[in-house]
Amino acid sequence: MKIINIISTILFLSLTVFTQNDYSSKIEAIKIERQNSAKEYRTGSDKKSVLEKARKVFVSSVYNEIIPEWYGTDWDFYGTTQTPKVGQIACGYFVSTVLRDAGAKVQRVSMAQQASENIIKSLTTAKFIKRFSNITIEKFVADIKNQGEGLYVVGLDNHVGFILRDGNEVWFIHSSYGEPSEVIKEKAIESVILSSSKYRVTGKISADDNFIIKWLNQTEFPTVRR
């Protein structure tokens, strides 16, 4: 039994190191791409075009590189892990950690501990924030579709996560306190947690030029507190 336990421990530690190294490599690659985009923004004459390109880089970095590493990571109300699939992570920490690892200078801990609306206010301004009270999930999803493609942070009665509107679907990505109690990606229209919330607030961070410029220039996002 001792030998089995030792082998299990060794395998777990090996997997943890591999996960950390692979994840760190992705973070470094995103950093280099962001730095290149920032230099292009500073020196280029067509800043609007550079911003559009940077916007796509940011969304792709979050959605295609960072978030997939977190799928299957266990949820816990007090979870604060910084390593995908190792330990547990709460919904607020999932949002702040993903954004930090994608290169946004957020205050990971203090932001994660705020109400979801304050998390959104820490990232963007009123122009890109929409609030929905007591409307059906069908109407909510239809509104997101009308707003267009991009990455949103969404706050609920007692929860927070991401919404990704791609060319075909609206996805809800979050550290779920409901089954299976882990980081998941699900169709927004089918999400029990999203549909059961009476209040929803969204911040379309990818549409906010100031957010993208702060991401490029490594400008800090101060946490809006209670």
mmCIF file of C-alpha atoms in Angstrom:
data_model
loop_
_atom_site.group_PDB
_atom_site.id
_atom_site.type_symbol
_atom_site.label_atom_id
_atom_site.label_comp_id
_atom_site.label_asym_id
_atom_site.label_seq_id
_atom_site.Cartn_x
_atom_site.Cartn_y
_atom_site.Cartn_z
ATOM 1 C CA MET A 1 0.000 0.000 0.000
ATOM 2 C CA LYS A 2 2.875 2.373 0.836
ATOM 3 C CA ILE A 3 4.482 1.729 -2.557
ATOM 4 C CA ILE A 4 1.196 2.479 -4.333
ATOM 5 C CA ASN A 5 0.801 5.715 -2.387
ATOM 6 C CA ILE A 6 4.387 6.746 -3.203
ATOM 7 C CA ILE A 7 3.874 6.030 -6.904
ATOM 8 C CA SER A 8 0.609 7.981 -6.897
ATOM 9 C CA THR A 9 2.336 10.928 -5.234
ATOM 10 C CA ILE A 10 5.184 10.872 -7.750
ATOM 11 C CA LEU A 11 2.742 10.768 -10.682
ATOM 12 C CA PHE A 12 0.726 13.640 -9.208
ATOM 13 C CA LEU A 13 3.822 15.785 -8.677
ATOM 14 C CA SER A 14 5.067 15.007 -12.185
ATOM 15 C CA LEU A 15 1.711 15.983 -13.677
ATOM 16 C CA THR A 16 1.691 19.189 -11.618
ATOM 17 C CA VAL A 17 5.160 20.196 -12.833
ATOM 18 C CA PHE A 18 4.229 19.406 -16.452
ATOM 19 C CA THR A 19 1.013 21.421 -16.171
ATOM 20 C CA GLN A 20 2.831 24.383 -14.643
ATOM 21 C CA ASN A 21 5.545 24.346 -17.298
ATOM 22 C CA ASP A 22 3.087 24.055 -20.182
ATOM 23 C CA TYR A 23 0.903 26.826 -18.771
ATOM 24 C CA SER A 24 3.890 29.082 -18.104
ATOM 25 C CA SER A 25 5.011 28.609 -21.707
ATOM 26 C CA LYS A 26 1.629 29.769 -22.970
ATOM 27 C CA ILE A 27 1.690 32.809 -20.692
ATOM 28 C CA GLU A 28 5.166 33.717 -21.955
ATOM 29 C CA ALA A 29 4.085 33.349 -25.598
ATOM 30 C CA ILE A 30 1.111 35.648 -24.981
ATOM 31 C CA LYS A 31 3.407 38.150 -23.274
ATOM 32 C CA ILE A 32 5.692 38.282 -26.298
ATOM 33 C CA GLU A 33 2.757 38.703 -28.670
ATOM 34 C CA ARG A 34 1.328 41.465 -26.484
ATOM 35 C CA GLN A 35 4.682 43.256 -26.340
ATOM 36 C CA ASN A 36 4.952 43.123 -30.119
ATOM 37 C CA SER A 37 1.445 44.539 -30.468
ATOM 38 C CA ALA A 38 2.230 47.268 -27.926
ATOM 39 C CA LYS A 39 5.334 48.292 -29.867
ATOM 40 C CA GLU A 40 3.322 48.350 -33.079
ATOM 41 C CA TYR A 41 0.694 50.535 -31.401
ATOM 42 C CA ARG A 42 3.298 52.993 -30.108
ATOM 43 C CA THR A 43 5.168 53.327 -33.376
ATOM 44 C CA GLY A 44 2.477 52.746 -36.015
ATOM 45 C CA SER A 45 0.507 55.479 -37.717
ATOM 46 C CA ASP A 46 -2.729 53.526 -38.178
ATOM 47 C CA LYS A 47 -3.555 53.020 -34.498
ATOM 48 C CA LYS A 48 -7.168 52.014 -35.186
ATOM 49 C CA SER A 49 -6.034 49.096 -37.309
ATOM 50 C CA VAL A 50 -3.472 48.043 -34.712
ATOM 51 C CA LEU A 51 -6.121 48.161 -31.984
ATOM 52 C CA GLU A 52 -8.430 45.924 -33.986
ATOM 53 C CA LYS A 53 -5.619 43.439 -34.432
ATOM 54 C CA ALA A 54 -4.722 43.649 -30.730
ATOM 55 C CA ARG A 55 -8.361 43.104 -29.783
ATOM 56 C CA LYS A 56 -8.375 39.815 -31.682
ATOM 57 C CA VAL A 57 -5.068 38.807 -30.114
ATOM 58 C CA PHE A 58 -6.438 39.461 -26.620
ATOM 59 C CA VAL A 59 -9.667 37.518 -27.142
ATOM 60 C CA SER A 60 -7.824 34.620 -28.756
ATOM 61 C CA SER A 61 -5.269 34.584 -25.926
ATOM 62 C CA VAL A 62 -7.994 34.317 -23.302
ATOM 63 C CA TYR A 63 -10.364 31.990 -25.122
ATOM 64 C CA ASN A 64 -8.015 29.696 -27.036
ATOM 65 C CA GLU A 65 -4.907 29.624 -24.831
ATOM 66 C CA ILE A 66 -5.614 30.463 -21.183
ATOM 67 C CA ILE A 67 -9.172 29.301 -20.491
ATOM 68 C CA PRO A 68 -8.900 25.797 -22.014
ATOM 69 C CA GLU A 69 -6.119 25.000 -19.536
ATOM 70 C CA TRP A 70 -8.598 25.589 -16.704
ATOM 71 C CA TYR A 71 -11.372 23.274 -17.871
ATOM 72 C CA GLY A 72 -11.924 20.563 -15.276
ATOM 73 C CA THR A 73 -10.318 22.494 -12.401
ATOM 74 C CA ASP A 74 -12.387 21.919 -9.271
ATOM 75 C CA TRP A 75 -14.593 24.698 -7.899
ATOM 76 C CA ASP A 76 -14.576 25.651 -4.243
ATOM 77 C CA PHE A 77 -16.081 28.745 -2.607
ATOM 78 C CA TYR A 78 -12.690 29.523 -1.040
ATOM 79 C CA GLY A 79 -10.578 28.226 -3.948
ATOM 80 C CA THR A 80 -7.587 30.393 -4.867
ATOM 81 C CA THR A 81 -5.306 28.128 -6.905
ATOM 82 C CA GLN A 82 -3.110 29.755 -9.528
ATOM 83 C CA THR A 83 -2.369 26.501 -11.350
ATOM 84 C CA PRO A 84 -4.907 24.892 -13.697
ATOM 85 C CA LYS A 85 -6.219 21.486 -12.595
ATOM 86 C CA VAL A 86 -4.291 21.677 -9.317
ATOM 87 C CA GLY A 87 -6.366 22.615 -6.265
ATOM 88 C CA GLN A 88 -9.652 24.489 -6.412
ATOM 89 C CA ILE A 89 -10.773 27.879 -7.698
ATOM 90 C CA ALA A 90 -13.731 30.113 -6.862
ATOM 91 C CA CYS A 91 -15.628 31.949 -9.593
ATOM 92 C CA GLY A 92 -14.141 35.394 -8.868
ATOM 93 C CA TYR A 93 -10.602 34.036 -8.680
ATOM 94 C CA PHE A 94 -11.151 32.219 -11.969
ATOM 95 C CA VAL A 95 -12.006 35.507 -13.701
ATOM 96 C CA SER A 96 -9.213 37.563 -12.153
ATOM 97 C CA THR A 97 -6.583 34.842 -12.609
ATOM 98 C CA VAL A 98 -7.439 34.267 -16.273
ATOM 99 C CA LEU A 99 -7.257 37.999 -16.993
ATOM 100 C CA ARG A 100 -3.977 38.365 -15.114
ATOM 101 C CA ASP A 101 -2.404 35.414 -16.892
ATOM 102 C CA ALA A 102 -3.529 36.830 -20.240
ATOM 103 C CA GLY A 103 -1.527 39.957 -19.406
ATOM 104 C CA ALA A 104 -4.067 42.350 -17.875
ATOM 105 C CA LYS A 105 -2.630 44.062 -14.764
ATOM 106 C CA VAL A 106 -5.550 43.330 -12.477
ATOM 107 C CA GLN A 107 -5.314 43.098 -8.709
ATOM 108 C CA ARG A 108 -6.003 39.380 -8.638
ATOM 109 C CA VAL A 109 -6.950 38.907 -4.990
ATOM 110 C CA SER A 110 -8.814 42.121 -4.238
ATOM 111 C CA MET A 111 -10.740 41.962 -7.526
ATOM 112 C CA ALA A 112 -11.754 38.351 -6.975
ATOM 113 C CA GLN A 113 -13.241 39.210 -3.583
ATOM 114 C CA GLN A 114 -15.599 41.890 -4.884
ATOM 115 C CA ALA A 115 -19.225 41.650 -5.942
ATOM 116 C CA SER A 116 -19.485 40.723 -9.605
ATOM 117 C CA GLU A 117 -20.648 44.186 -10.658
ATOM 118 C CA ASN A 118 -17.587 45.752 -9.039
ATOM 119 C CA ILE A 119 -15.366 43.293 -10.899
ATOM 120 C CA ILE A 120 -16.898 44.526 -14.143
ATOM 121 C CA LYS A 121 -16.606 48.188 -13.115
ATOM 122 C CA SER A 122 -12.919 47.573 -12.393
ATOM 123 C CA LEU A 123 -12.401 46.537 -16.007
ATOM 124 C CA THR A 124 -14.548 48.809 -18.144
ATOM 125 C CA THR A 125 -16.816 51.872 -18.163
ATOM 126 C CA ALA A 126 -20.557 52.462 -18.274
ATOM 127 C CA LYS A 127 -20.571 52.630 -22.076
ATOM 128 C CA PHE A 128 -19.788 48.900 -22.260
ATOM 129 C CA ILE A 129 -21.880 47.749 -19.280
ATOM 130 C CA LYS A 130 -25.463 46.499 -19.585
ATOM 131 C CA ARG A 131 -27.824 45.423 -16.807
ATOM 132 C CA PHE A 132 -30.714 42.995 -17.091
ATOM 133 C CA SER A 133 -33.370 42.393 -14.440
ATOM 134 C CA ASN A 134 -35.977 39.643 -14.491
ATOM 135 C CA ILE A 135 -35.765 38.815 -18.184
ATOM 136 C CA THR A 136 -35.789 35.360 -19.722
ATOM 137 C CA ILE A 137 -32.586 33.617 -20.696
ATOM 138 C CA GLU A 138 -33.815 33.685 -24.295
ATOM 139 C CA LYS A 139 -34.036 37.477 -24.293
ATOM 140 C CA PHE A 140 -30.687 37.781 -22.558
ATOM 141 C CA VAL A 141 -28.906 35.563 -25.089
ATOM 142 C CA ALA A 142 -30.610 37.394 -27.959
ATOM 143 C CA ASP A 143 -29.263 40.695 -26.594
ATOM 144 C CA ILE A 144 -25.731 39.299 -26.414
ATOM 145 C CA LYS A 145 -26.044 38.148 -30.012
ATOM 146 C CA ASN A 146 -27.165 41.638 -31.008
ATOM 147 C CA GLN A 147 -24.189 43.197 -29.215
ATOM 148 C CA GLY A 148 -21.910 41.129 -31.407
ATOM 149 C CA GLU A 149 -18.854 38.941 -31.163
ATOM 150 C CA GLY A 150 -16.416 39.417 -28.320
ATOM 151 C CA LEU A 151 -15.480 38.615 -24.752
ATOM 152 C CA TYR A 152 -17.704 39.698 -21.862
ATOM 153 C CA VAL A 153 -17.505 39.403 -18.099
ATOM 154 C CA VAL A 154 -20.924 38.548 -16.708
ATOM 155 C CA GLY A 155 -22.116 39.026 -13.139
ATOM 156 C CA LEU A 156 -25.104 37.220 -11.651
ATOM 157 C CA ASP A 157 -26.932 37.314 -8.326
ATOM 158 C CA ASN A 158 -24.093 35.431 -6.604
ATOM 159 C CA HIS A 159 -21.718 34.422 -9.374
ATOM 160 C CA VAL A 160 -19.337 35.716 -12.056
ATOM 161 C CA GLY A 161 -17.812 34.317 -15.228
ATOM 162 C CA PHE A 162 -17.112 34.983 -18.888
ATOM 163 C CA ILE A 163 -19.372 35.077 -21.907
ATOM 164 C CA LEU A 164 -17.868 34.500 -25.319
ATOM 165 C CA ARG A 165 -19.917 35.374 -28.371
ATOM 166 C CA ASP A 166 -18.360 33.770 -31.408
ATOM 167 C CA GLY A 167 -19.727 33.573 -34.932
ATOM 168 C CA ASN A 168 -22.170 30.794 -34.113
ATOM 169 C CA GLU A 169 -22.913 30.591 -30.406
ATOM 170 C CA VAL A 170 -23.022 32.359 -27.029
ATOM 171 C CA TRP A 171 -20.934 30.494 -24.456
ATOM 172 C CA PHE A 172 -20.905 30.797 -20.665
ATOM 173 C CA ILE A 173 -17.495 29.935 -19.189
ATOM 174 C CA HIS A 174 -17.156 29.842 -15.411
ATOM 175 C CA SER A 175 -16.031 27.989 -12.320
ATOM 176 C CA SER A 176 -19.372 26.347 -11.662
ATOM 177 C CA TYR A 177 -20.709 25.795 -8.145
ATOM 178 C CA GLY A 178 -23.334 23.463 -9.636
ATOM 179 C CA GLU A 179 -22.673 20.070 -11.150
ATOM 180 C CA PRO A 180 -20.016 19.157 -12.125
ATOM 181 C CA SER A 181 -18.529 21.758 -9.707
ATOM 182 C CA GLU A 182 -15.567 22.665 -11.900
ATOM 183 C CA VAL A 183 -14.521 25.094 -14.608
ATOM 184 C CA ILE A 184 -16.771 24.487 -17.601
ATOM 185 C CA LYS A 185 -17.854 25.910 -20.933
ATOM 186 C CA GLU A 186 -21.532 25.564 -21.755
ATOM 187 C CA LYS A 187 -24.064 27.073 -24.111
ATOM 188 C CA ALA A 188 -25.495 30.143 -22.381
ATOM 189 C CA ILE A 189 -29.028 29.245 -23.401
ATOM 190 C CA GLU A 190 -28.693 25.882 -21.612
ATOM 191 C CA SER A 191 -26.987 27.060 -18.406
ATOM 192 C CA VAL A 192 -29.047 26.476 -15.268
ATOM 193 C CA ILE A 193 -26.972 28.950 -13.262
ATOM 194 C CA LEU A 194 -27.174 31.681 -15.897
ATOM 195 C CA SER A 195 -30.893 31.221 -16.514
ATOM 196 C CA SER A 196 -31.838 31.075 -12.815
ATOM 197 C CA SER A 197 -30.227 34.421 -11.931
ATOM 198 C CA LYS A 198 -32.750 37.251 -11.631
ATOM 199 C CA TYR A 199 -30.086 39.904 -12.180
ATOM 200 C CA ARG A 200 -27.402 39.878 -14.839
ATOM 201 C CA VAL A 201 -24.796 42.510 -15.662
ATOM 202 C CA THR A 202 -22.334 42.304 -18.539
ATOM 203 C CA GLY A 203 -19.190 44.198 -19.414
ATOM 204 C CA LYS A 204 -18.008 43.766 -22.986
ATOM 205 C CA ILE A 205 -14.345 44.250 -22.222
ATOM 206 C CA SER A 206 -13.080 43.339 -25.686
ATOM 207 C CA ALA A 207 -15.055 46.214 -27.238
ATOM 208 C CA ASP A 208 -13.487 48.811 -24.933
ATOM 209 C CA ASP A 209 -10.487 50.463 -26.615
ATOM 210 C CA ASN A 210 -9.282 51.743 -23.238
ATOM 211 C CA PHE A 211 -9.218 48.182 -21.900
ATOM 212 C CA ILE A 212 -7.171 46.982 -24.868
ATOM 213 C CA ILE A 213 -4.774 49.943 -24.585
ATOM 214 C CA LYS A 214 -4.301 49.256 -20.861
ATOM 215 C CA TRP A 215 -3.624 45.613 -21.688
ATOM 216 C CA LEU A 216 -1.058 46.611 -24.303
ATOM 217 C CA ASN A 217 0.684 49.177 -22.111
ATOM 218 C CA GLN A 218 0.496 47.188 -18.871
ATOM 219 C CA THR A 219 -1.529 49.876 -17.130
ATOM 220 C CA GLU A 220 -3.003 48.729 -13.836
ATOM 221 C CA PHE A 221 -6.749 48.158 -13.395
ATOM 222 C CA PRO A 222 -7.566 49.469 -9.888
ATOM 223 C CA THR A 223 -10.165 47.386 -8.076
ATOM 224 C CA VAL A 224 -13.549 49.026 -7.534
ATOM 225 C CA ARG A 225 -14.513 48.100 -3.995
ATOM 226 C CA ARG A 226 -17.777 47.903 -2.133
#
